[in-house]
Amino acid sequence: MSPLAVPPDAPFGAANLPYGVFTTPGDPRRRIGVAYGEHVLDAGAAALAAGAPADLAALLAAPSLNPLLAAGRPAWSRVREALTEWLTGARHRAAVEPLLLPRADLELHLPFEVADYADFYASEAHAANVGRIFRPGADPLPANWRHLPVGYHGRAGTVVVSGTPVVRPCGQRREQGADAPSFGPSRRLDFEAELGFVVGVPSERGSRVPLAEADAHVFGVCLLNDWSARDVQAWEYVPLGPFLGKSFATSLSPWVVPLDALAHARTAPPPRDPRPLPYLDDTGAEPPAGLDIALEVRINGHLVSRPPFSTMYWTYAQMTAHLTANGAGLRTGDLFGSGTVSGPARGTRGALIELAWNGAEPLELPDGTTRSYLLDGDEVAISATAPGPDGARIALGEVSGRILPAR
Ligand code: MN
């Protein structure tokens, strides 16, 4: 069967067309690919074969997505229209068909050069659960939480592509009841199921990006796992926030799904009380910037959680406006995480610290074992789907990683 014979409602059908970067076993040149069915279109070669305009072909001939990201929304739309025509039209069928490579044969790489990486904390259920665990007896939500999207700056240089093993980090931690800290392998290694938002168009330093202009800057969405050493984090985070407990690795899915593919996933965010300050007030914004994306988390293949992104309190547009509220400029390749996606129900929590309540209620896996935190050899895989046209669902792919013993 032709690799072009992809049903319109397939998870990687014509309504999706996410971008990645691949190499083949015989050729180390990094190339831009577009997932289509079970195949990947060699996008740069397809542009040449289809006789695309030179400026458009140049964007797809790059070894990373950065030039395409920087090109801006009019170029993003032109490229997406061209890809749709090459893959679904009759005119270029013969030229494009041989440029679809079996996905299973390719190695996928980090699709763009990560500039700055920040991570937010936008799930009310997650923030409240962590508050109850880390600050028992106090208000679960800090006083600022409903007024601004709380976040921290992470380490861009340790963002790795899905499939990269994660070595259990060592660090300084203080055992419960101990007077002094000790140094060694983390005993409370966790995952955080998140979305990552990829910035395309920079903003000028000294200017702010208003809510209504977020879509001119944000290109698309990845799946992100913010690996977290809870024992290191709990000891170090006062008073400046997460540091070494999170900077050892952050895993990213290989496919960037453009915002254009998520038009059917847009949904109104939850009601906010109190009403946010004007630069964050998205009351009545059209289209809304909430996203109805359904995540799934698996440990060693066992489904352990189904976090609903639609419950997130703050949207990517508010995160963009807040990131730049002080005049900090955006750069092409900036990545910001949503924060752990947790819904209100237990089976929808996006991190082990909540699923097993910091070890007090170990999670039972179907293979008879239990987890308070991750063990060496455990593999965590996060996948997601979103509504597409005509009741179909499009896939965001998967971000996975296996824990290797500490060194
Ligand atoms: Mn996080």
Short mmCIF file of C-alpha atoms and ligand atoms in Angstrom, two decimals:
data_model
loop_
_atom_site.label_atom_id
_atom_site.label_comp_id
_atom_site.label_asym_id
_atom_site.label_seq_id
_atom_site.Cartn_x
_atom_site.Cartn_y
_atom_site.Cartn_z
CA MET A 1 0.00 0.00 0.00
CA SER A 2 1.22 3.51 -0.75
CA PRO A 3 2.59 5.44 2.26
CA LEU A 4 0.34 8.26 1.02
CA ALA A 5 -2.78 6.18 1.77
CA VAL A 6 -3.34 7.62 5.26
CA PRO A 7 -6.96 7.91 6.49
CA PRO A 8 -7.96 11.51 7.29
CA ASP A 9 -8.77 10.52 10.88
CA ALA A 10 -5.38 8.83 11.54
CA PRO A 11 -3.48 10.08 14.64
CA PHE A 12 -0.72 11.34 12.33
CA GLY A 13 -3.01 12.20 9.42
CA ALA A 14 -3.22 15.33 7.30
CA ALA A 15 -4.84 17.29 10.16
CA ASN A 16 -1.70 16.91 12.28
CA LEU A 17 1.60 17.20 10.32
CA PRO A 18 4.01 17.66 13.26
CA TYR A 19 7.65 18.56 12.60
CA GLY A 20 10.76 16.73 13.77
CA VAL A 21 14.41 16.17 12.87
CA PHE A 22 15.73 12.76 11.80
CA THR A 23 18.72 10.86 10.51
CA THR A 24 18.78 7.52 8.69
CA PRO A 25 21.15 4.66 9.58
CA GLY A 26 23.17 5.31 6.41
CA ASP A 27 23.26 9.11 6.47
CA PRO A 28 24.25 11.27 9.46
CA ARG A 29 22.86 14.51 7.94
CA ARG A 30 20.08 15.91 10.10
CA ARG A 31 16.93 16.59 8.10
CA ILE A 32 13.51 18.03 8.85
CA GLY A 33 10.77 15.41 8.76
CA VAL A 34 6.99 15.59 8.95
CA ALA A 35 5.18 12.61 10.49
CA TYR A 36 2.48 11.20 8.21
CA GLY A 37 0.82 7.88 9.03
CA GLU A 38 3.55 5.37 9.85
CA HIS A 39 6.05 7.30 7.72
CA VAL A 40 8.07 10.51 7.84
CA LEU A 41 8.26 12.85 4.88
CA ASP A 42 11.77 14.09 4.09
CA ALA A 43 10.48 17.67 3.95
CA GLY A 44 13.54 19.35 2.42
CA ALA A 45 13.72 16.79 -0.39
CA ALA A 46 9.96 17.06 -0.94
CA ALA A 47 10.23 20.86 -1.33
CA LEU A 48 12.82 20.40 -4.08
CA ALA A 49 10.87 17.60 -5.77
CA ALA A 50 7.68 19.66 -5.74
CA GLY A 51 9.41 22.79 -7.04
CA ALA A 52 8.60 24.88 -3.95
CA PRO A 53 9.66 28.55 -3.87
CA ALA A 54 13.29 28.98 -2.81
CA ASP A 55 12.55 30.76 0.47
CA LEU A 56 10.16 28.03 1.57
CA ALA A 57 12.51 25.24 0.44
CA ALA A 58 15.36 26.84 2.43
CA LEU A 59 13.34 26.69 5.66
CA LEU A 60 12.80 22.94 5.18
CA ALA A 61 16.41 22.23 4.10
CA ALA A 62 17.84 23.24 7.50
CA PRO A 63 19.26 20.68 9.99
CA SER A 64 16.91 21.95 12.74
CA LEU A 65 13.53 23.66 13.00
CA ASN A 66 15.07 26.97 14.12
CA PRO A 67 14.91 28.82 10.75
CA LEU A 68 11.29 27.72 10.28
CA LEU A 69 10.47 28.73 13.87
CA ALA A 70 11.98 32.18 13.31
CA ALA A 71 10.15 32.72 10.01
CA GLY A 72 6.84 33.64 11.63
CA ARG A 73 3.18 32.77 11.29
CA PRO A 74 2.64 33.73 7.61
CA ALA A 75 5.54 31.42 6.65
CA TRP A 76 4.25 28.70 9.02
CA SER A 77 0.90 28.81 7.22
CA ARG A 78 2.49 28.68 3.75
CA VAL A 79 4.65 25.70 4.70
CA ARG A 80 1.68 23.85 6.21
CA GLU A 81 -0.46 24.50 3.13
CA ALA A 82 2.35 23.27 0.86
CA LEU A 83 2.85 20.08 2.93
CA THR A 84 -0.89 19.40 2.82
CA GLU A 85 -0.90 19.74 -0.94
CA TRP A 86 2.18 17.54 -1.44
CA LEU A 87 0.76 14.79 0.79
CA THR A 88 -2.92 14.85 -0.17
CA GLY A 89 -3.05 16.35 -3.68
CA ALA A 90 -2.63 14.44 -6.93
CA ARG A 91 -0.12 16.76 -8.60
CA HIS A 92 3.06 15.82 -6.70
CA ARG A 93 2.14 12.26 -5.80
CA ALA A 94 4.80 10.52 -7.89
CA ALA A 95 7.54 12.91 -6.74
CA VAL A 96 6.66 12.79 -3.03
CA GLU A 97 5.82 9.10 -2.54
CA PRO A 98 9.47 7.88 -2.53
CA LEU A 99 10.37 10.58 0.04
CA LEU A 100 8.21 9.00 2.76
CA LEU A 101 10.50 6.90 4.97
CA PRO A 102 9.27 4.25 7.46
CA ARG A 103 9.20 5.95 10.86
CA ALA A 104 10.56 2.86 12.64
CA ASP A 105 13.79 3.02 10.58
CA LEU A 106 14.72 6.58 11.59
CA GLU A 107 16.54 8.10 14.52
CA LEU A 108 14.74 11.17 15.86
CA HIS A 109 16.67 14.05 17.41
CA LEU A 110 15.92 17.15 19.46
CA PRO A 111 13.93 19.06 16.83
CA PHE A 112 15.24 22.56 17.64
CA GLU A 113 18.08 24.24 19.53
CA VAL A 114 16.64 25.07 22.93
CA ALA A 115 17.37 28.70 23.81
CA ASP A 116 16.00 29.49 27.27
CA TYR A 117 13.95 26.99 29.23
CA ALA A 118 11.42 28.00 31.88
CA ASP A 119 8.89 25.83 33.67
CA PHE A 120 5.54 26.92 35.08
CA TYR A 121 3.27 25.50 37.77
CA ALA A 122 -0.14 26.08 36.22
CA SER A 123 -2.24 23.15 37.50
CA GLU A 124 -4.27 24.13 40.54
CA ALA A 125 -4.67 20.50 41.66
CA HIS A 126 -0.90 19.86 41.37
CA ALA A 127 0.06 23.06 43.19
CA ALA A 128 -2.46 22.35 45.96
CA ASN A 129 -1.35 18.71 46.35
CA VAL A 130 2.35 19.64 46.51
CA GLY A 131 1.49 22.42 48.97
CA ARG A 132 -0.29 19.93 51.25
CA ILE A 133 2.70 17.54 51.08
CA PHE A 134 5.54 20.09 51.45
CA ARG A 135 3.81 22.60 53.77
CA PRO A 136 1.29 20.63 55.85
CA GLY A 137 -1.03 22.83 57.89
CA ALA A 138 -0.42 25.91 55.72
CA ASP A 139 -2.61 27.23 52.90
CA PRO A 140 -2.10 24.68 50.07
CA LEU A 141 -1.80 27.47 47.47
CA PRO A 142 0.76 30.26 48.04
CA ALA A 143 -0.72 33.80 48.18
CA ASN A 144 0.61 34.66 44.68
CA TRP A 145 -0.67 31.55 42.89
CA ARG A 146 -4.03 32.85 41.62
CA HIS A 147 -2.47 36.20 40.62
CA LEU A 148 0.38 35.07 38.36
CA PRO A 149 1.63 31.92 36.60
CA VAL A 150 4.38 30.85 39.03
CA GLY A 151 7.52 29.57 37.29
CA TYR A 152 11.30 29.17 37.45
CA HIS A 153 14.15 29.22 34.95
CA GLY A 154 15.52 25.77 34.19
CA ARG A 155 18.58 24.46 32.39
CA ALA A 156 18.26 24.52 28.57
CA GLY A 157 21.47 22.53 28.08
CA THR A 158 20.08 19.39 29.70
CA VAL A 159 16.91 19.15 27.60
CA VAL A 160 17.14 15.76 25.84
CA VAL A 161 15.04 14.02 23.23
CA SER A 162 12.66 11.19 24.08
CA GLY A 163 14.40 7.83 24.48
CA THR A 164 17.54 9.29 26.06
CA PRO A 165 18.32 7.33 29.27
CA VAL A 166 18.26 9.33 32.50
CA VAL A 167 20.98 8.61 35.06
CA ARG A 168 19.69 8.78 38.62
CA PRO A 169 21.10 12.06 39.96
CA CYS A 170 23.18 12.41 43.10
CA GLY A 171 22.66 15.34 45.38
CA GLN A 172 22.40 16.75 48.84
CA ARG A 173 19.28 15.74 50.75
CA ARG A 174 18.16 15.65 54.36
CA GLU A 175 16.31 12.56 55.54
CA GLN A 176 13.17 13.10 57.56
CA GLY A 177 14.14 13.57 61.22
CA ALA A 178 17.87 13.96 60.46
CA ASP A 179 19.76 17.03 61.71
CA ALA A 180 22.29 17.16 58.90
CA PRO A 181 22.12 16.52 55.15
CA SER A 182 23.99 13.76 53.31
CA PHE A 183 25.13 13.34 49.71
CA GLY A 184 24.21 10.45 47.45
CA PRO A 185 21.83 9.07 44.82
CA SER A 186 18.33 10.53 44.97
CA ARG A 187 15.89 8.23 46.74
CA ARG A 188 12.82 10.13 45.57
CA LEU A 189 13.17 10.33 41.80
CA ASP A 190 9.96 11.42 40.07
CA PHE A 191 8.53 12.44 36.71
CA GLU A 192 6.28 15.37 35.82
CA ALA A 193 3.89 15.02 32.87
CA GLU A 194 3.74 18.37 31.09
CA LEU A 195 3.25 20.12 27.79
CA GLY A 196 6.15 22.17 26.43
CA PHE A 197 5.51 25.29 24.33
CA VAL A 198 8.01 26.21 21.63
CA VAL A 199 8.68 29.87 20.82
CA GLY A 200 9.28 30.73 17.18
CA VAL A 201 9.36 34.49 16.73
CA PRO A 202 11.56 36.54 19.09
CA SER A 203 10.33 39.64 20.90
CA GLU A 204 12.33 42.80 21.40
CA ARG A 205 14.00 43.20 24.77
CA GLY A 206 12.23 45.99 26.64
CA SER A 207 8.85 45.20 25.11
CA ARG A 208 5.95 43.11 26.40
CA VAL A 209 4.02 40.49 24.41
CA PRO A 210 0.31 41.10 25.01
CA LEU A 211 -2.05 38.13 25.38
CA ALA A 212 -3.53 38.73 21.93
CA GLU A 213 -0.09 38.46 20.29
CA ALA A 214 1.01 35.20 21.89
CA ASP A 215 0.07 33.23 18.76
CA ALA A 216 2.40 35.38 16.65
CA HIS A 217 5.30 34.07 18.78
CA VAL A 218 4.38 30.54 19.94
CA PHE A 219 4.84 27.96 17.18
CA GLY A 220 3.68 24.72 18.74
CA VAL A 221 3.56 22.11 21.43
CA CYS A 222 5.65 19.12 22.62
CA LEU A 223 5.29 16.64 25.43
CA LEU A 224 7.73 17.27 28.26
CA ASN A 225 8.90 15.25 31.26
CA ASP A 226 10.41 17.45 33.98
CA TRP A 227 12.33 14.74 35.88
CA SER A 228 12.52 15.76 39.55
CA ALA A 229 14.59 14.51 42.50
CA ARG A 230 12.11 15.33 45.27
CA ASP A 231 14.53 14.80 48.16
CA VAL A 232 17.10 17.15 46.60
CA GLN A 233 14.33 19.61 45.69
CA ALA A 234 12.74 19.65 49.15
CA TRP A 235 16.06 20.50 50.85
CA GLU A 236 17.39 23.05 48.33
CA TYR A 237 14.33 24.97 47.15
CA VAL A 238 14.08 27.45 50.02
CA PRO A 239 14.25 30.40 49.35
CA LEU A 240 15.08 30.58 45.60
CA GLY A 241 13.20 27.65 44.06
CA PRO A 242 14.12 24.50 42.11
CA PHE A 243 17.78 24.08 41.14
CA LEU A 244 19.79 20.81 41.00
CA GLY A 245 16.76 18.68 41.83
CA LYS A 246 15.48 19.34 38.31
CA SER A 247 18.44 20.49 36.17
CA PHE A 248 19.94 17.03 35.50
CA ALA A 249 17.52 16.18 32.65
CA THR A 250 14.30 17.32 30.97
CA SER A 251 12.92 15.04 28.23
CA LEU A 252 11.09 16.32 25.18
CA SER A 253 8.98 14.48 22.58
CA PRO A 254 10.51 14.46 19.07
CA TRP A 255 7.45 15.94 17.32
CA VAL A 256 6.45 19.60 17.54
CA VAL A 257 2.71 19.84 16.84
CA PRO A 258 1.97 23.30 15.41
CA LEU A 259 -0.73 25.40 17.09
CA ASP A 260 -2.46 25.34 13.69
CA ALA A 261 -3.13 21.61 14.19
CA LEU A 262 -4.77 22.26 17.57
CA ALA A 263 -7.62 24.52 16.38
CA HIS A 264 -10.21 21.89 17.40
CA ALA A 265 -8.59 21.45 20.82
CA ARG A 266 -9.10 25.05 21.91
CA THR A 267 -11.37 25.38 24.89
CA ALA A 268 -12.23 27.97 27.51
CA PRO A 269 -9.87 27.78 30.51
CA PRO A 270 -11.42 27.28 33.97
CA PRO A 271 -13.01 30.38 35.57
CA ARG A 272 -10.46 32.50 37.48
CA ASP A 273 -11.16 34.00 40.86
CA PRO A 274 -9.98 36.67 41.50
CA ARG A 275 -9.94 38.17 38.03
CA PRO A 276 -6.29 38.45 36.92
CA LEU A 277 -4.55 41.82 36.44
CA PRO A 278 -5.24 43.38 33.01
CA TYR A 279 -2.08 42.04 31.29
CA LEU A 280 -3.21 38.48 32.21
CA ASP A 281 -6.97 38.95 31.87
CA ASP A 282 -8.17 36.75 28.99
CA THR A 283 -11.89 37.12 29.71
CA GLY A 284 -13.76 36.59 26.45
CA ALA A 285 -10.59 36.00 24.40
CA GLU A 286 -11.33 34.40 21.00
CA PRO A 287 -10.16 31.84 20.24
CA PRO A 288 -9.63 30.75 23.84
CA ALA A 289 -6.10 29.58 24.75
CA GLY A 290 -7.13 26.59 26.89
CA LEU A 291 -6.31 23.27 25.22
CA ASP A 292 -8.33 20.07 25.53
CA ILE A 293 -5.37 17.67 25.36
CA ALA A 294 -5.63 14.25 27.02
CA LEU A 295 -2.34 12.93 28.45
CA GLU A 296 -1.54 9.36 29.47
CA VAL A 297 1.34 8.29 31.71
CA ARG A 298 2.74 4.77 31.71
CA ILE A 299 5.34 3.20 33.99
CA ASN A 300 6.90 0.13 32.36
CA GLY A 301 3.92 -0.01 30.02
CA HIS A 302 1.29 0.18 32.78
CA LEU A 303 -1.16 3.08 32.49
CA VAL A 304 -0.97 4.97 35.81
CA SER A 305 -2.62 8.33 35.06
CA ARG A 306 -4.71 10.28 32.55
CA PRO A 307 -3.99 13.98 33.20
CA PRO A 308 -6.44 16.40 31.49
CA PHE A 309 -4.73 19.54 30.16
CA SER A 310 -8.13 21.28 29.89
CA THR A 311 -8.11 21.77 33.69
CA MET A 312 -4.97 23.97 33.64
CA TYR A 313 -5.59 27.32 35.35
CA TRP A 314 -3.14 29.40 33.30
CA THR A 315 -2.86 29.24 29.49
CA TYR A 316 0.21 29.36 27.25
CA ALA A 317 -0.88 32.87 26.18
CA GLN A 318 -0.84 34.04 29.81
CA MET A 319 2.54 32.34 30.31
CA THR A 320 3.91 34.21 27.27
CA ALA A 321 2.54 37.53 28.50
CA HIS A 322 3.94 36.90 31.98
CA LEU A 323 7.38 35.77 30.72
CA THR A 324 7.75 39.12 28.94
CA ALA A 325 5.93 41.34 31.47
CA ASN A 326 9.28 42.69 32.72
CA GLY A 327 10.60 43.35 29.20
CA ALA A 328 12.60 40.11 28.91
CA GLY A 329 12.89 39.30 25.21
CA LEU A 330 11.80 35.98 23.76
CA ARG A 331 14.26 34.10 21.57
CA THR A 332 13.69 31.57 18.81
CA GLY A 333 13.86 28.14 20.44
CA ASP A 334 12.70 29.28 23.86
CA LEU A 335 10.86 26.46 25.57
CA PHE A 336 8.44 26.78 28.45
CA GLY A 337 6.80 23.92 30.31
CA SER A 338 3.22 24.11 31.55
CA GLY A 339 3.99 22.60 34.92
CA THR A 340 2.79 19.16 35.97
CA VAL A 341 -0.64 18.45 34.53
CA SER A 342 -2.85 17.09 37.33
CA GLY A 343 -6.62 16.95 37.38
CA PRO A 344 -8.70 16.86 40.55
CA ALA A 345 -9.18 13.04 40.58
CA ARG A 346 -6.48 10.70 41.88
CA GLY A 347 -6.17 8.83 38.57
CA THR A 348 -5.41 12.10 36.79
CA ARG A 349 -2.34 13.19 38.78
CA GLY A 350 0.74 13.85 36.67
CA ALA A 351 3.56 13.02 39.12
CA LEU A 352 4.39 10.15 41.50
CA ILE A 353 4.68 12.51 44.48
CA GLU A 354 0.91 13.00 44.15
CA LEU A 355 -0.05 9.53 42.88
CA ALA A 356 1.72 7.88 45.87
CA TRP A 357 1.33 10.88 48.22
CA ASN A 358 5.07 11.22 48.91
CA GLY A 359 5.33 7.52 49.72
CA ALA A 360 2.39 7.35 52.14
CA GLU A 361 0.13 5.55 49.62
CA PRO A 362 2.40 3.52 47.30
CA LEU A 363 1.08 3.07 43.79
CA GLU A 364 0.24 -0.53 42.89
CA LEU A 365 1.22 -1.59 39.39
CA PRO A 366 -0.60 -4.43 37.57
CA ASP A 367 2.57 -6.55 37.73
CA GLY A 368 2.16 -6.77 41.54
CA THR A 369 4.97 -4.32 42.37
CA THR A 370 4.46 -0.95 44.08
CA ARG A 371 6.10 2.44 43.56
CA SER A 372 6.56 5.35 45.91
CA TYR A 373 9.21 6.77 43.58
CA LEU A 374 10.99 5.52 40.45
CA LEU A 375 13.33 2.53 40.62
CA ASP A 376 16.43 1.96 38.47
CA GLY A 377 15.30 0.38 35.20
CA ASP A 378 11.83 1.97 35.27
CA GLU A 379 10.65 3.49 32.02
CA VAL A 380 8.22 6.42 32.06
CA ALA A 381 6.29 7.17 28.85
CA ILE A 382 3.94 10.12 28.42
CA SER A 383 1.66 10.29 25.37
CA ALA A 384 -1.24 12.52 24.41
CA THR A 385 -4.03 13.07 21.92
CA ALA A 386 -6.19 16.06 21.06
CA PRO A 387 -9.46 16.58 19.18
CA GLY A 388 -9.06 16.98 15.44
CA PRO A 389 -11.62 17.68 12.72
CA ASP A 390 -14.79 15.56 12.39
CA GLY A 391 -14.42 13.74 15.70
CA ALA A 392 -10.93 12.42 14.90
CA ARG A 393 -8.07 12.59 17.39
CA ILE A 394 -4.57 13.72 16.52
CA ALA A 395 -1.52 12.40 18.37
CA LEU A 396 1.23 14.40 20.05
CA GLY A 397 3.45 11.32 20.03
CA GLU A 398 5.36 10.25 23.12
CA VAL A 399 8.16 11.28 25.44
CA SER A 400 9.85 8.38 27.20
CA GLY A 401 12.95 7.75 29.27
CA ARG A 402 14.44 4.91 31.32
CA ILE A 403 16.21 5.38 34.66
CA LEU A 404 19.82 4.16 34.82
CA PRO A 405 21.60 3.59 38.16
CA ALA A 406 23.48 6.51 39.74
CA ARG A 407 27.16 6.91 38.86
MN MN B 1 7.73 20.91 36.27
#
